[in-house]
Short mmCIF file of N, CA and C in Angstrom, two decimals:
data_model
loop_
_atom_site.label_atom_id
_atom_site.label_comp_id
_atom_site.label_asym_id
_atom_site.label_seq_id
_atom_site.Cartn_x
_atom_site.Cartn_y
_atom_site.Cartn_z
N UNK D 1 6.49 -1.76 152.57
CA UNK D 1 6.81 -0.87 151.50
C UNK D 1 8.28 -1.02 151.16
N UNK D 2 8.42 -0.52 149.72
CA UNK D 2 9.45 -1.18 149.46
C UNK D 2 10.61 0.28 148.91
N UNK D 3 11.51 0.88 148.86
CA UNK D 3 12.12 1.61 148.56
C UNK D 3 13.17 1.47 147.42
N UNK D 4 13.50 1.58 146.94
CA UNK D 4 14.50 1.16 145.52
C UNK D 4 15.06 2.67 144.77
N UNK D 5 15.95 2.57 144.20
CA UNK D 5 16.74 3.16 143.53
C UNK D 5 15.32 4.60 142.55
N UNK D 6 14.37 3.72 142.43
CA UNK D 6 13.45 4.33 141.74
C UNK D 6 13.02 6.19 142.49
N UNK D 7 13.22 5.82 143.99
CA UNK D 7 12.25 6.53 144.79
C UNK D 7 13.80 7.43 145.05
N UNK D 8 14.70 7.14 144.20
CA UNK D 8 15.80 8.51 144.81
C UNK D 8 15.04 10.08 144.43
N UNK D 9 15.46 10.71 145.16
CA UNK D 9 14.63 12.26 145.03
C UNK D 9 13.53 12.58 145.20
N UNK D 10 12.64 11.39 145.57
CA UNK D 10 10.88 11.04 145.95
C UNK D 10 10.87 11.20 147.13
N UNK D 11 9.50 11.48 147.16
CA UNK D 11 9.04 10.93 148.68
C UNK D 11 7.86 10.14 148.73
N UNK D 12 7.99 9.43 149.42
CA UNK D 12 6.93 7.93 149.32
C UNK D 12 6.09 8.07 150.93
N UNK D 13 5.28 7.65 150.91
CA UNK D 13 4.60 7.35 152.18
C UNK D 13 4.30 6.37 152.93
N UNK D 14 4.42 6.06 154.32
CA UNK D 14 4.16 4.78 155.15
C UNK D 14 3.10 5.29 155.99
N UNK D 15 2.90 4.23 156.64
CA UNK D 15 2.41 4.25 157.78
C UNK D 15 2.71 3.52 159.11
N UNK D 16 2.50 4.29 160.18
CA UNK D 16 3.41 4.19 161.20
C UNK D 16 2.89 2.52 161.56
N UNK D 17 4.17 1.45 161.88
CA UNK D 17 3.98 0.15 161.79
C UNK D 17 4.84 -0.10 160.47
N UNK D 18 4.35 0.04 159.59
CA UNK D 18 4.76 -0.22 158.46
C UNK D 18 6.39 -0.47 158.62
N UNK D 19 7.07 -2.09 158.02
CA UNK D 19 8.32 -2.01 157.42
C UNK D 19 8.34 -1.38 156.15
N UNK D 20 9.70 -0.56 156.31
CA UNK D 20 10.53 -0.02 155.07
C UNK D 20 11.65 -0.69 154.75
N UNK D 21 11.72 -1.09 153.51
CA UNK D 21 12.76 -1.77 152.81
C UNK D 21 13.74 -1.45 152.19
N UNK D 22 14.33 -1.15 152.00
CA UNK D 22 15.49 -0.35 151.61
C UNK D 22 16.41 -1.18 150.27
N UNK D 23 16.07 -1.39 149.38
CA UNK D 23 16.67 -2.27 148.18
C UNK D 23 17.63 -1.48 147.04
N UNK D 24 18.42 -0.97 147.10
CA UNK D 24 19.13 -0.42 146.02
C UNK D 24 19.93 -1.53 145.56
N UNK D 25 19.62 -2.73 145.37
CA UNK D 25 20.64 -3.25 144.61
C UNK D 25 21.86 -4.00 144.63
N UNK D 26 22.70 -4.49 144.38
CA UNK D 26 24.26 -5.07 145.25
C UNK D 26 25.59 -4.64 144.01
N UNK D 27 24.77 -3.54 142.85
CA UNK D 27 26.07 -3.21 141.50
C UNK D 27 26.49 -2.22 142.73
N UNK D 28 26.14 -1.50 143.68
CA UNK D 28 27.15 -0.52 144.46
C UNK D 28 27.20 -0.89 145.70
N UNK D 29 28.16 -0.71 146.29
CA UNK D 29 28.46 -1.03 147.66
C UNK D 29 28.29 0.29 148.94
N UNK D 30 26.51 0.17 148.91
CA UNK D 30 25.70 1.00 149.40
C UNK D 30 26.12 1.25 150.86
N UNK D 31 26.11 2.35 151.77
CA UNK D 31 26.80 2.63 152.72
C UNK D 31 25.73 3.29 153.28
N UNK D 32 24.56 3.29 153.93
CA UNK D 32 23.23 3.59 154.46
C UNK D 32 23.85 4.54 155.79
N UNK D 33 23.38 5.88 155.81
CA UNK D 33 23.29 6.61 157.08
C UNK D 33 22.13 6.14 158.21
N UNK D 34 22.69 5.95 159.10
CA UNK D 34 21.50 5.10 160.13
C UNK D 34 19.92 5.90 160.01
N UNK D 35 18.94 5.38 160.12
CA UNK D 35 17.86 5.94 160.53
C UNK D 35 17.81 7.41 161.91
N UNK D 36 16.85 7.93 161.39
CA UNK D 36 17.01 9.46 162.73
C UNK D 36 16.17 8.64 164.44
N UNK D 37 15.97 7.62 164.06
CA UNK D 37 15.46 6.98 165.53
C UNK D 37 13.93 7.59 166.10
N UNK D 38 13.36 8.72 165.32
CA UNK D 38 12.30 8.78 165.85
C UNK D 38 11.02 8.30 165.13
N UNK D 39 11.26 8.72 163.66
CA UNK D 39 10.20 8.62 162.54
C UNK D 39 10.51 7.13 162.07
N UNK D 40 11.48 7.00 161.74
CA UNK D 40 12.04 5.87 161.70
C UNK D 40 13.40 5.13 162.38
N UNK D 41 12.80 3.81 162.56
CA UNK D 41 14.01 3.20 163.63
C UNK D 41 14.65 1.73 162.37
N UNK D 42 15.34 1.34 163.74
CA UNK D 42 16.44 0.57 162.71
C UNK D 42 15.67 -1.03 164.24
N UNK D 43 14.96 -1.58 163.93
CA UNK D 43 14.22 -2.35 164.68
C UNK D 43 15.59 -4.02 164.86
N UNK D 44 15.10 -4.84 166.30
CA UNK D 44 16.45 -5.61 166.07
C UNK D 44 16.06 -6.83 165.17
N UNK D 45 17.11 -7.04 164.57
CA UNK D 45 16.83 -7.50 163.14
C UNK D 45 17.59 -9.16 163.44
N UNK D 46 16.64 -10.09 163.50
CA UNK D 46 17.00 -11.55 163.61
C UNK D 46 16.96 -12.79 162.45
N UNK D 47 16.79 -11.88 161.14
CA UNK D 47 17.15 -12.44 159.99
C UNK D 47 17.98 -11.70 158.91
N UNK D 48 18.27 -12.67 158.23
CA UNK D 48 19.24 -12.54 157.12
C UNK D 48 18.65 -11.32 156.00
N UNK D 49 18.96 -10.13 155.73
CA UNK D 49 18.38 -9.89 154.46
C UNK D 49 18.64 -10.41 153.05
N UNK D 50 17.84 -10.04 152.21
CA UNK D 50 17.87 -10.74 151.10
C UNK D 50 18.89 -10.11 149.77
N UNK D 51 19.37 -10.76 149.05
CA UNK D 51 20.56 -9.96 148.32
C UNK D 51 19.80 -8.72 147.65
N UNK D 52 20.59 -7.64 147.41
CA UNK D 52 20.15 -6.50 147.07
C UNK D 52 19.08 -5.21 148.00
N UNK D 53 19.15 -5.89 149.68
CA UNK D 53 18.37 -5.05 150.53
C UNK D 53 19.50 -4.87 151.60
N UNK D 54 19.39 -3.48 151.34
CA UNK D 54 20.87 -3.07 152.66
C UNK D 54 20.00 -3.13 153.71
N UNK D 55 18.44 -2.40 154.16
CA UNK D 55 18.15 -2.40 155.76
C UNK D 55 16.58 -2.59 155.41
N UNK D 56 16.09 -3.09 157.07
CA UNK D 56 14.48 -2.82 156.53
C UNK D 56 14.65 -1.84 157.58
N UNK D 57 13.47 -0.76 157.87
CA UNK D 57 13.19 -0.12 158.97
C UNK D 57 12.01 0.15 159.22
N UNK D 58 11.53 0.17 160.60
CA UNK D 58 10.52 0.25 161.00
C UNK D 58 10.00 1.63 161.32
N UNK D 59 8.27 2.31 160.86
CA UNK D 59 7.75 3.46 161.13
C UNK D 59 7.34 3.70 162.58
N UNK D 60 7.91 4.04 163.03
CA UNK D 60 7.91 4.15 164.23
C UNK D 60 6.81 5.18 164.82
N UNK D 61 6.74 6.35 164.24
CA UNK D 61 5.59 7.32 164.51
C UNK D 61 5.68 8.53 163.21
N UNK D 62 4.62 9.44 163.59
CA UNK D 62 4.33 10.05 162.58
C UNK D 62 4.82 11.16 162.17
N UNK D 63 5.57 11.63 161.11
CA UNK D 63 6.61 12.77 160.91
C UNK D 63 7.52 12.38 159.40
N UNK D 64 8.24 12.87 159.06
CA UNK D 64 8.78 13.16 158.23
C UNK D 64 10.46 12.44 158.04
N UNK D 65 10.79 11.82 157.79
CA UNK D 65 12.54 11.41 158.02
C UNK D 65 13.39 11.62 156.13
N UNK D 66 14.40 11.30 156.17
CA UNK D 66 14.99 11.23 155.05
C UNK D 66 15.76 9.79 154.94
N UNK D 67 15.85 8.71 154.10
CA UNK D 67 16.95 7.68 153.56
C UNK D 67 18.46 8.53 152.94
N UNK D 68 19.86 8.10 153.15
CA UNK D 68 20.37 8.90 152.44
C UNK D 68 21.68 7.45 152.58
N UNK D 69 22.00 7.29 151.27
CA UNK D 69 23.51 6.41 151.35
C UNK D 69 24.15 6.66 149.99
N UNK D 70 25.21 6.46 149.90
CA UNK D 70 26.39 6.31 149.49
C UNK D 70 27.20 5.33 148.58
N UNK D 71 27.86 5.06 147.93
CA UNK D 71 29.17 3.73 147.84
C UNK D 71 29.10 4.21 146.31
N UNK D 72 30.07 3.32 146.30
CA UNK D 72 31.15 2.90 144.70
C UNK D 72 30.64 1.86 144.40
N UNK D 73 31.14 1.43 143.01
CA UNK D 73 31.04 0.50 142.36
C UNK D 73 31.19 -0.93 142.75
N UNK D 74 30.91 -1.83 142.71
CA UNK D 74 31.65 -3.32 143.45
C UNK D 74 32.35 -3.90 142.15
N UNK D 75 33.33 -4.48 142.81
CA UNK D 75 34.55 -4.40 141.33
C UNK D 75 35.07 -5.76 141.88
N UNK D 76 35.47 -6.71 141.20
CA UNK D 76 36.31 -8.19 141.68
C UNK D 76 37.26 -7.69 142.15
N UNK D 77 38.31 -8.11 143.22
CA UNK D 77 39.14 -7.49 143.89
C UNK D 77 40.42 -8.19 142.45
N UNK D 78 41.34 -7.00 142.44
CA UNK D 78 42.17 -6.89 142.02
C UNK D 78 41.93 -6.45 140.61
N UNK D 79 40.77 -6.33 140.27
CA UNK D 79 40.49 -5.82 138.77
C UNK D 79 40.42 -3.77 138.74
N UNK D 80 40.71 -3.27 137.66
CA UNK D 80 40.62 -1.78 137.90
C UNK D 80 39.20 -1.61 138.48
N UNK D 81 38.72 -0.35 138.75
CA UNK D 81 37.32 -0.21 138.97
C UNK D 81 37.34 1.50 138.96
N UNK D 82 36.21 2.00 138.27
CA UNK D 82 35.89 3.33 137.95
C UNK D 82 35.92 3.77 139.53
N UNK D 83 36.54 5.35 139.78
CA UNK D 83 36.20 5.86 140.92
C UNK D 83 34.72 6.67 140.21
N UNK D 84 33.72 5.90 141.09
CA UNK D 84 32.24 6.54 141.13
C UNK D 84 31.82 6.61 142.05
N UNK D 85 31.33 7.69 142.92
CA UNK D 85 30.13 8.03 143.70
C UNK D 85 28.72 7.58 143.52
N UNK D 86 27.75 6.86 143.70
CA UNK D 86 26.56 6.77 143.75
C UNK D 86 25.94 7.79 145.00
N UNK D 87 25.28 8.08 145.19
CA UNK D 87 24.44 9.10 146.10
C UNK D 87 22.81 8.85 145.58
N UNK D 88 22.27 8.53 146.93
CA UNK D 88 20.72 8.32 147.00
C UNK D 88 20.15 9.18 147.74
N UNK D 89 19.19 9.53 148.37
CA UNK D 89 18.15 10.71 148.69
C UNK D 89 16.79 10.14 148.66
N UNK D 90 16.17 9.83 149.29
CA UNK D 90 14.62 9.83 149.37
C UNK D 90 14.29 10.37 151.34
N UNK D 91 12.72 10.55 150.59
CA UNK D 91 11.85 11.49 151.93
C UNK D 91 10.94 10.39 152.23
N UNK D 92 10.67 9.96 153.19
CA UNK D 92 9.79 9.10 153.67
C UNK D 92 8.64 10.18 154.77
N UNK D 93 7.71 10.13 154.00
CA UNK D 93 6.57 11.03 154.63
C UNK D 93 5.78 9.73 155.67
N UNK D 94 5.76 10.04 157.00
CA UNK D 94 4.88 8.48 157.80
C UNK D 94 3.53 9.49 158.22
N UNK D 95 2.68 8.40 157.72
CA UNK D 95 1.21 9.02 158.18
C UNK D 95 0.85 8.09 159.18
N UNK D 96 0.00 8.29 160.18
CA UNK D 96 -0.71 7.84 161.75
C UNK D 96 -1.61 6.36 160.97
#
């Protein structure tokens, strides 16, 4: 399953096993609060992700967790760049 910018303020559903993908994109320089480790974990990760996926995570068991990150704009270094907040929010409901 795949998570994206779409599912901010949603809640989407997995199932326990199930990878979660986490894709917002690479226009902000997304700053991901770790997973809560029970509903969902942060599994050890021996490949590269793909541009525009900050984390995958794994459903670990059945319960309720939240996604929540952060960042600014990505700006060429030395060019001005808007001070902006991005803020994301989604509910990941895991069913058995």
């Amino acid at each position: 399953m795949t998570v994206t910018r779409a599912s901010n303020q949603q809640t989407v559903t997995a199932h326990v096993g199930d990878h979660i993908q986490i894709a917002l994109g690479d226009d902000i320089n997304w700053q991901l609060e770790p997973p809560d480790g029970i509903v969902l974990v942060h599994p050890v990760q021996n490949y590269m992700l793909v541009r525009g996926t900050q984390a995958i995570w794994l459903a670990a068991s059945a319960g309720r967790s939240a996604i929540k990150a952060s960042g600014g704009v990505n700006c060429p270094s030395g060019s001005l760049c808007p001070m902006l907040l991005a803020v994301f929010t989604a509910t990941v409901e895991v069913l058995p």
